[in-house]
Short mmCIF file of C-alpha atoms and ligand atoms in Angstrom, two decimals:
data_model
loop_
_atom_site.label_atom_id
_atom_site.label_comp_id
_atom_site.label_asym_id
_atom_site.label_seq_id
_atom_site.Cartn_x
_atom_site.Cartn_y
_atom_site.Cartn_z
CA MET A 339 45.99 11.57 9.04
CA SER A 340 41.25 11.73 9.58
CA LYS A 341 39.63 9.03 10.30
CA ILE A 342 37.61 7.92 6.80
CA HIS A 343 33.67 7.29 7.61
CA ALA A 344 31.62 5.64 5.47
CA ALA A 345 29.24 8.25 3.44
CA ILE A 346 26.47 7.52 1.79
CA THR A 347 27.28 8.93 -2.20
CA ALA A 348 23.89 7.93 -4.11
CA VAL A 349 20.65 6.75 -3.45
CA GLY A 350 17.50 4.88 -5.21
CA GLY A 351 13.96 4.15 -4.92
CA TYR A 352 11.25 2.85 -6.24
CA ALA A 353 7.53 1.93 -5.59
CA PRO A 354 5.27 -0.29 -7.30
CA GLU A 355 2.83 1.05 -9.38
CA TYR A 356 -0.58 -0.02 -8.03
CA ILE A 357 -2.58 2.14 -4.61
CA LEU A 358 -4.08 0.33 -3.02
CA THR A 359 -6.31 3.89 -1.23
CA ASN A 360 -7.71 2.80 2.00
CA LYS A 361 -11.26 3.62 0.22
CA GLU A 362 -10.11 0.20 -1.38
CA LEU A 363 -9.95 -0.62 2.08
CA GLU A 364 -12.92 -0.23 2.81
CA THR A 365 -14.13 -2.53 0.67
CA MET A 366 -11.95 -5.55 1.74
CA VAL A 367 -12.31 -5.25 5.35
CA ASP A 368 -14.36 -3.21 9.26
CA THR A 369 -12.38 -0.17 7.98
CA ASN A 370 -12.47 3.20 7.15
CA ASP A 371 -10.55 6.28 5.42
CA GLU A 372 -11.34 7.94 8.44
CA TRP A 373 -10.52 5.44 11.46
CA ILE A 374 -6.64 4.92 9.39
CA THR A 375 -6.04 8.29 8.53
CA THR A 376 -6.40 10.01 12.39
CA ARG A 377 -4.56 6.55 14.17
CA THR A 378 -1.78 5.94 11.65
CA GLY A 379 -1.73 9.28 9.37
CA ILE A 380 -1.80 6.28 5.69
CA LYS A 381 -3.80 7.17 2.60
CA GLU A 382 -2.15 4.68 0.30
CA ARG A 383 0.75 2.28 0.15
CA ARG A 384 1.76 0.70 -3.24
CA ILE A 385 1.79 -3.38 -3.94
CA LEU A 386 3.47 -5.31 -6.83
CA LYS A 387 1.45 -7.08 -8.53
CA GLY A 388 1.62 -9.88 -11.16
CA GLU A 389 2.89 -13.42 -11.44
CA GLY A 390 6.63 -14.04 -10.01
CA LEU A 391 7.46 -10.92 -8.80
CA ALA A 392 9.35 -10.36 -5.79
CA THR A 393 11.29 -7.88 -3.40
CA SER A 394 14.26 -8.80 -5.65
CA ASP A 395 11.88 -6.74 -8.43
CA LEU A 396 11.92 -3.98 -6.24
CA ALA A 397 15.32 -3.27 -6.02
CA VAL A 398 15.94 -3.93 -9.75
CA PRO A 399 14.31 -0.10 -10.95
CA ALA A 400 16.45 0.92 -7.96
CA VAL A 401 19.37 0.14 -7.64
CA ASN A 402 19.62 0.83 -11.57
CA GLU A 403 19.00 4.47 -10.88
CA LEU A 404 21.51 4.43 -7.91
CA LEU A 405 24.05 3.27 -10.71
CA LYS A 406 23.36 6.09 -13.57
CA LYS A 407 23.15 8.80 -10.43
CA ARG A 408 26.37 7.68 -9.49
CA GLY A 409 27.85 6.91 -13.20
CA ILE A 410 29.10 2.90 -11.77
CA GLY A 411 28.45 -0.28 -12.85
CA ALA A 412 26.65 -2.66 -10.59
CA GLU A 413 30.21 -4.96 -11.57
CA GLU A 414 32.10 -1.89 -9.30
CA ILE A 415 30.01 -2.54 -6.68
CA ASP A 416 31.97 -5.19 -3.21
CA LEU A 417 28.87 -6.23 -1.47
CA ILE A 418 25.51 -6.06 -1.42
CA ILE A 419 23.91 -6.19 2.10
CA PHE A 420 20.38 -6.86 1.21
CA CYS A 421 17.61 -6.25 4.47
CA THR A 422 14.59 -7.74 3.93
CA THR A 423 11.88 -9.91 5.79
CA THR A 424 10.05 -11.36 3.00
CA PRO A 425 13.28 -12.57 0.87
CA ASP A 426 12.09 -14.12 -1.97
CA LEU A 427 12.41 -17.55 -1.16
CA PRO A 428 14.06 -19.04 1.91
CA PHE A 429 17.31 -19.74 0.50
CA PRO A 430 19.50 -18.46 -1.37
CA ALA A 431 19.16 -15.02 0.14
CA THR A 432 17.62 -12.54 -1.75
CA ALA A 433 21.50 -10.92 -2.33
CA ASN A 434 22.61 -13.51 -4.81
CA ILE A 435 18.75 -13.96 -6.78
CA PHE A 436 19.60 -9.73 -6.60
CA ALA A 437 22.85 -9.62 -7.96
CA HIS A 438 22.58 -12.09 -9.97
CA LYS A 439 19.77 -9.53 -12.06
CA ILE A 440 21.32 -6.98 -12.19
CA GLY A 441 24.84 -8.10 -12.92
CA ALA A 442 26.58 -7.71 -9.69
CA ILE A 443 29.19 -10.34 -10.48
CA ASN A 444 32.36 -8.96 -8.43
CA ALA A 445 30.44 -9.05 -4.77
CA TRP A 446 29.24 -10.71 -2.26
CA GLY A 447 26.28 -10.41 0.27
CA TRP A 448 23.89 -11.31 2.01
CA ASP A 449 20.12 -11.59 3.77
CA LEU A 450 19.90 -9.19 6.67
CA GLN A 451 16.80 -9.76 8.87
CA ALA A 452 15.99 -7.52 11.26
CA ALA A 453 12.22 -6.41 10.42
CA CYS A 454 11.74 -2.78 10.16
CA SER A 455 15.21 -1.82 11.81
CA GLY A 456 17.04 -3.45 9.01
CA PHE A 457 18.02 -0.52 6.68
CA ILE A 458 19.95 0.65 9.85
CA PHE A 459 20.82 -1.95 11.53
CA GLY A 460 22.31 -2.89 7.40
CA LEU A 461 24.53 0.94 6.95
CA THR A 462 25.87 0.29 10.19
CA THR A 463 27.05 -2.79 9.35
CA GLY A 464 28.25 -1.79 5.91
CA ALA A 465 30.15 1.33 7.21
CA GLN A 466 32.29 -1.24 9.60
CA PHE A 467 33.78 -2.76 6.10
CA ILE A 468 34.23 1.36 4.14
CA GLU A 469 35.91 2.02 7.68
CA SER A 470 37.72 -1.29 7.56
CA GLY A 471 39.92 -0.17 4.57
CA LYS A 472 38.11 -3.43 3.23
CA HIS A 473 35.94 -2.82 0.56
CA LYS A 474 35.58 1.12 -1.42
CA LYS A 475 31.60 0.01 -3.07
CA VAL A 476 29.19 -1.10 -0.56
CA LEU A 477 25.05 -1.00 -1.41
CA VAL A 478 22.62 -1.19 1.35
CA VAL A 479 19.42 -1.77 0.11
CA GLY A 480 15.79 -1.46 2.12
CA ALA A 481 12.90 -3.96 0.48
CA ASP A 482 10.00 -5.78 0.65
CA LYS A 483 6.87 -7.19 -0.22
CA MET A 484 4.71 -7.09 3.04
CA SER A 485 1.52 -8.00 -0.36
CA ALA A 486 3.44 -11.49 0.59
CA MET A 487 3.16 -11.62 3.78
CA ILE A 488 -0.24 -9.55 4.99
CA ASP A 489 -3.81 -11.43 5.71
CA TYR A 490 -6.39 -8.62 3.50
CA THR A 491 -9.01 -10.00 5.84
CA ASP A 492 -7.28 -8.72 9.23
CA ARG A 493 -7.87 -5.47 9.61
CA ALA A 494 -5.82 -4.54 12.23
CA THR A 495 -2.05 -5.81 10.35
CA CYS A 496 -3.53 -5.21 5.91
CA ILE A 497 -4.02 -1.36 6.75
CA ILE A 498 -0.33 -0.82 6.99
CA PHE A 499 1.88 -2.57 5.06
CA GLY A 500 2.76 -1.03 1.35
CA ASP A 501 5.49 -2.80 -1.11
CA GLY A 502 9.23 -0.70 -1.21
CA CYS A 503 12.19 -0.70 -1.84
CA GLY A 504 14.89 2.52 -1.13
CA ALA A 505 18.98 1.74 -1.32
CA ALA A 506 22.56 3.62 -0.88
CA LEU A 507 25.62 3.32 -1.80
CA ILE A 508 27.90 4.26 0.88
CA GLU A 509 32.34 4.84 -0.03
CA PRO A 510 34.91 5.74 1.86
CA ASN A 511 34.44 9.89 2.70
CA ASP A 512 37.62 12.07 4.32
CA GLU A 513 35.60 15.52 4.68
CA GLY A 514 34.21 14.21 8.20
CA ASN A 515 30.87 13.23 6.31
CA GLY A 516 28.69 9.32 6.28
CA VAL A 517 28.03 7.74 9.35
CA ILE A 518 29.28 8.81 12.72
CA ASP A 519 27.24 7.61 15.67
CA SER A 520 25.18 4.97 15.86
CA ILE A 521 22.98 3.15 18.86
CA LEU A 522 21.47 -0.25 18.23
CA ARG A 523 19.95 -2.86 20.24
CA SER A 524 17.67 -6.56 19.97
CA ASP A 525 15.73 -7.63 22.01
CA GLY A 526 13.32 -11.45 22.02
CA ALA A 527 11.13 -10.49 24.77
CA GLY A 528 9.39 -8.54 21.61
CA ILE A 529 8.38 -12.14 20.09
CA PRO A 530 4.97 -12.50 21.07
CA PHE A 531 4.21 -8.93 19.47
CA LEU A 532 5.19 -9.17 15.83
CA HIS A 533 6.06 -11.67 13.96
CA GLN A 534 4.61 -14.60 11.87
CA LYS A 535 4.32 -18.28 13.23
CA ALA A 536 4.94 -20.66 10.54
CA GLY A 537 7.32 -20.52 7.66
CA GLY A 538 10.37 -21.55 9.66
CA SER A 539 11.97 -24.78 11.19
CA LEU A 540 9.31 -24.55 14.28
CA LYS A 541 6.88 -24.36 12.27
CA PRO A 542 7.29 -26.02 8.80
CA ALA A 543 4.41 -25.07 6.00
CA SER A 544 2.03 -27.98 6.28
CA HIS A 545 -1.94 -28.10 5.66
CA ALA A 546 -2.08 -27.32 9.06
CA THR A 547 -0.21 -23.98 9.01
CA ILE A 548 -2.17 -22.45 6.43
CA ASP A 549 -5.14 -23.38 7.50
CA ALA A 550 -4.54 -21.59 10.51
CA ARG A 551 -3.53 -18.69 8.35
CA GLU A 552 -0.42 -18.99 10.38
CA HIS A 553 2.04 -17.76 7.06
CA TYR A 554 0.50 -13.56 7.89
CA ALA A 555 2.06 -11.29 9.65
CA TYR A 556 0.86 -11.63 13.33
CA GLN A 557 0.77 -8.57 15.26
CA GLU A 558 -0.85 -6.90 18.33
CA GLY A 559 -0.61 -3.52 17.52
CA GLN A 560 -1.25 -1.81 20.40
CA ALA A 561 1.10 -3.09 22.71
CA VAL A 562 3.98 -2.86 20.03
CA PHE A 563 2.81 0.97 19.37
CA LYS A 564 4.03 1.34 23.28
CA PHE A 565 7.25 -0.07 23.23
CA ALA A 566 7.61 1.33 20.01
CA VAL A 567 6.74 5.30 20.91
CA THR A 568 9.23 4.52 23.38
CA ASN A 569 12.19 2.73 22.15
CA MET A 570 12.38 5.22 18.57
CA ALA A 571 12.02 8.28 20.99
CA ASP A 572 14.55 7.04 23.38
CA VAL A 573 17.43 5.86 21.47
CA ALA A 574 17.05 8.73 18.85
CA ALA A 575 17.24 10.91 21.76
CA GLU A 576 20.10 8.95 23.18
CA VAL A 577 22.06 9.33 19.95
CA MET A 578 22.11 12.91 19.83
CA GLU A 579 23.69 14.04 23.31
CA ARG A 580 25.92 11.07 23.08
CA ASN A 581 26.97 13.36 19.84
CA ASN A 582 26.59 16.71 21.86
CA LEU A 583 23.87 17.17 19.65
CA THR A 584 20.60 19.98 20.07
CA ALA A 585 18.00 19.44 18.25
CA ASP A 586 19.13 22.68 16.74
CA ASP A 587 22.19 21.24 15.45
CA ILE A 588 19.22 18.47 13.57
CA ALA A 589 18.65 19.26 9.71
CA TRP A 590 16.56 16.76 9.52
CA LEU A 591 14.96 13.67 11.18
CA VAL A 592 14.11 10.21 9.55
CA PRO A 593 12.35 8.27 11.08
CA HIS A 594 10.68 4.82 10.03
CA GLN A 595 7.45 4.71 8.61
CA ALA A 596 4.73 3.17 11.04
CA ASN A 597 2.54 5.37 11.98
CA LYS A 598 2.51 8.84 12.21
CA ARG A 599 2.06 8.90 15.82
CA ILE A 600 4.93 7.33 16.72
CA ILE A 601 6.97 9.25 14.21
CA ASP A 602 5.90 12.68 16.05
CA ALA A 603 6.11 11.30 19.33
CA THR A 604 9.94 10.50 18.42
CA ALA A 605 10.02 14.23 16.65
CA SER A 606 8.81 15.49 20.46
CA ARG A 607 11.45 13.54 22.68
CA THR A 608 14.77 15.21 20.06
CA GLY A 609 13.03 18.59 19.69
CA VAL A 610 13.14 18.09 16.60
CA THR A 611 10.57 20.45 15.04
CA ALA A 612 8.05 19.10 11.98
CA ASP A 613 9.19 20.99 9.37
CA LYS A 614 12.62 18.83 9.65
CA VAL A 615 11.27 15.56 10.23
CA VAL A 616 10.89 13.36 6.77
CA ILE A 617 7.62 11.86 6.55
CA ASN A 618 5.50 9.76 3.61
CA ILE A 619 3.50 7.24 4.87
CA GLU A 620 0.56 8.61 3.54
CA ARG A 621 1.08 7.35 -0.33
CA TYR A 622 3.39 4.67 0.91
CA GLY A 623 1.98 3.24 4.72
CA ASN A 624 4.77 0.91 6.20
CA THR A 625 6.82 -0.80 3.61
CA THR A 626 9.54 -2.15 6.33
CA ASN A 627 13.06 -2.12 5.30
CA GLY A 628 12.13 0.58 2.77
CA THR A 629 10.68 2.82 4.89
CA ILE A 630 14.29 5.16 5.55
CA PRO A 631 15.66 4.99 2.36
CA LEU A 632 12.81 5.55 0.22
CA CYS A 633 12.54 8.92 2.92
CA LEU A 634 16.43 9.06 2.19
CA TRP A 635 15.52 9.17 -1.75
CA GLU A 636 13.03 11.73 -1.66
CA TRP A 637 14.12 13.82 0.17
CA GLU A 638 18.20 13.88 -1.46
CA LYS A 639 17.56 17.19 -2.95
CA LYS A 640 16.81 18.73 -0.14
CA PHE A 641 19.65 17.66 1.74
CA LYS A 642 22.63 19.71 1.68
CA LYS A 643 26.59 18.26 2.21
CA GLY A 644 27.32 18.28 5.96
CA ASP A 645 24.00 18.46 7.19
CA ASN A 646 23.39 16.54 10.48
CA ILE A 647 20.80 13.14 10.05
CA ILE A 648 19.29 11.34 12.61
CA LEU A 649 17.46 8.35 11.32
CA ALA A 650 15.54 6.00 13.57
CA ALA A 651 13.41 2.89 13.34
CA PHE A 652 11.72 0.52 15.65
CA GLY A 653 10.18 -3.08 14.26
CA GLY A 654 9.83 -6.96 15.26
CA GLY A 655 11.88 -8.91 17.23
CA PHE A 656 12.39 -6.60 18.40
CA THR A 657 15.31 -4.52 17.07
CA TRP A 658 15.43 -0.49 16.75
CA GLY A 659 18.39 1.38 17.21
CA SER A 660 19.42 5.58 15.49
CA VAL A 661 22.09 5.90 13.23
CA TYR A 662 23.60 9.83 13.01
CA LEU A 663 25.11 10.63 10.02
CA LYS A 664 26.39 13.69 7.80
CA TRP A 665 25.33 14.06 4.68
CA ALA A 666 27.98 14.09 2.06
CA TYR A 667 26.94 15.86 -0.95
O1 UT7 B 474 6.47 -1.71 12.14
C1 UT7 B 474 7.25 -1.74 12.90
C2 UT7 B 474 6.47 -2.00 14.04
N1 UT7 B 474 4.61 -1.95 13.69
C3 UT7 B 474 4.25 -0.59 14.59
O2 UT7 B 474 5.06 0.24 14.37
C4 UT7 B 474 2.76 -0.30 14.55
C5 UT7 B 474 2.50 0.14 15.65
N2 UT7 B 474 0.81 -0.59 16.29
C6 UT7 B 474 -0.10 0.20 16.04
O3 UT7 B 474 0.31 1.58 14.95
C7 UT7 B 474 -1.08 0.41 15.38
O4 UT7 B 474 -1.38 -0.03 17.28
C8 UT7 B 474 -1.92 0.02 15.26
C9 UT7 B 474 -1.72 1.15 13.98
C10 UT7 B 474 -1.55 -1.18 14.40
C11 UT7 B 474 -3.68 -0.08 15.97
O5 UT7 B 474 -3.97 1.16 16.02
P1 UT7 B 474 -4.41 1.49 17.75
O6 UT7 B 474 -5.45 2.76 17.53
O7 UT7 B 474 -3.33 0.95 18.55
O8 UT7 B 474 -5.70 0.77 17.79
P2 UT7 B 474 -6.53 -0.27 18.70
O9 UT7 B 474 -5.46 -1.65 18.74
O10 UT7 B 474 -6.35 -0.10 19.88
O11 UT7 B 474 -7.40 -1.12 17.79
C12 UT7 B 474 -8.27 0.08 18.70
C13 UT7 B 474 -10.51 -0.52 18.18
C14 UT7 B 474 -10.74 -1.85 17.98
O12 UT7 B 474 -12.14 -1.13 18.85
P3 UT7 B 474 -12.53 -1.51 20.29
O13 UT7 B 474 -12.01 -2.45 20.80
O14 UT7 B 474 -11.96 0.09 20.76
O15 UT7 B 474 -14.27 -1.83 19.76
C15 UT7 B 474 -10.38 -2.27 17.36
O16 UT7 B 474 -10.91 -3.07 16.75
O17 UT7 B 474 -9.83 0.24 16.22
C16 UT7 B 474 -10.49 -1.16 16.72
N3 UT7 B 474 -9.64 -1.29 14.44
C17 UT7 B 474 -10.50 -0.82 13.88
N4 UT7 B 474 -10.78 0.29 13.54
C18 UT7 B 474 -11.06 0.96 12.42
C19 UT7 B 474 -8.46 -1.84 14.88
N5 UT7 B 474 -7.95 -1.91 13.64
C20 UT7 B 474 -9.06 -1.30 13.13
C21 UT7 B 474 -9.07 0.01 11.09
N6 UT7 B 474 -10.70 0.12 11.62
N7 UT7 B 474 -8.58 -1.15 10.91
#
């Protein structure tokens, strides 16, 4: 009997309407379009505006689109892995809030926190549930309302991040397509360079933490950049080598969209040519858990059945990794 793989069978995406351009950022902090464009590749990002709207509200339209495409109802989903760094609430899990909103009454689920690597951690985790035969329809959501934790007086972070969501449905595949291999890494030595100082059990919210602006994302960009350039590129190359793949065998490289220069370094290390690298950073910035599934969603029509695709990510924690999958439709 051939091995069951977990294959992506549908994708959905959603980017909120409001467009925060580099020009508008120029009016908010001491920056300029030229600096942002040359240092990051970002021109604009989307922001979820409106009272009472949270990360789960980014996921609802994305997943409703996915379900419609796949022609199934929410009640058919077995498991929801909700990858996010900006949960609606500290608890309960956004997976629960979201499942209730879309009517996924037969699913269980949880939130997965691996910062920008969340989606590939979630995809790999979900794949195990499919491969084991335990579940038939697993939804992996990557969503973040980064604007909820960004300090719009800090030019080092506010220019990079945006809000958005992408989602993938995975199902059993016996044709050899789906998730073939992944290499994932976590290293807490990276904590000082990218974290949120307060709001957890270490330092619960207080007047003092708010006055000290400790509820915003804190990043030492240059340090993160150095680790990201090396680790994301190396792990993508490693997963290719382990599967005897050369750059010519790769149809698409789908990297996390944090900085165009990190994407270029990953492409150059793997040898994948620019025409095969999926990039939408100029329009969305870094949507954290949303970047990779948003890319899959936007490129879906260009993918062909059997295409070898490499996903690669690097994020806070540090976390990083790469997934090798064969497109299934
Ligand atoms: O998503 C996963 C994790 N995150 C990442 O992968 C992000 C990794 N880091 C980066 O993408 C980059 O480090 C940044 C885009 C955040 C910063 O770019 P950089 O090239 O590393 O800039 P830098 O921090 O080394 O700063 C260079 C100069 C500094 O000025 P001086 O000291 O040379 O005079 C900064 O003050 O650029 C200045 N600068 C800015 N200037 C205009 C920093 N931010 C800005 C800005 N506009 N927004």
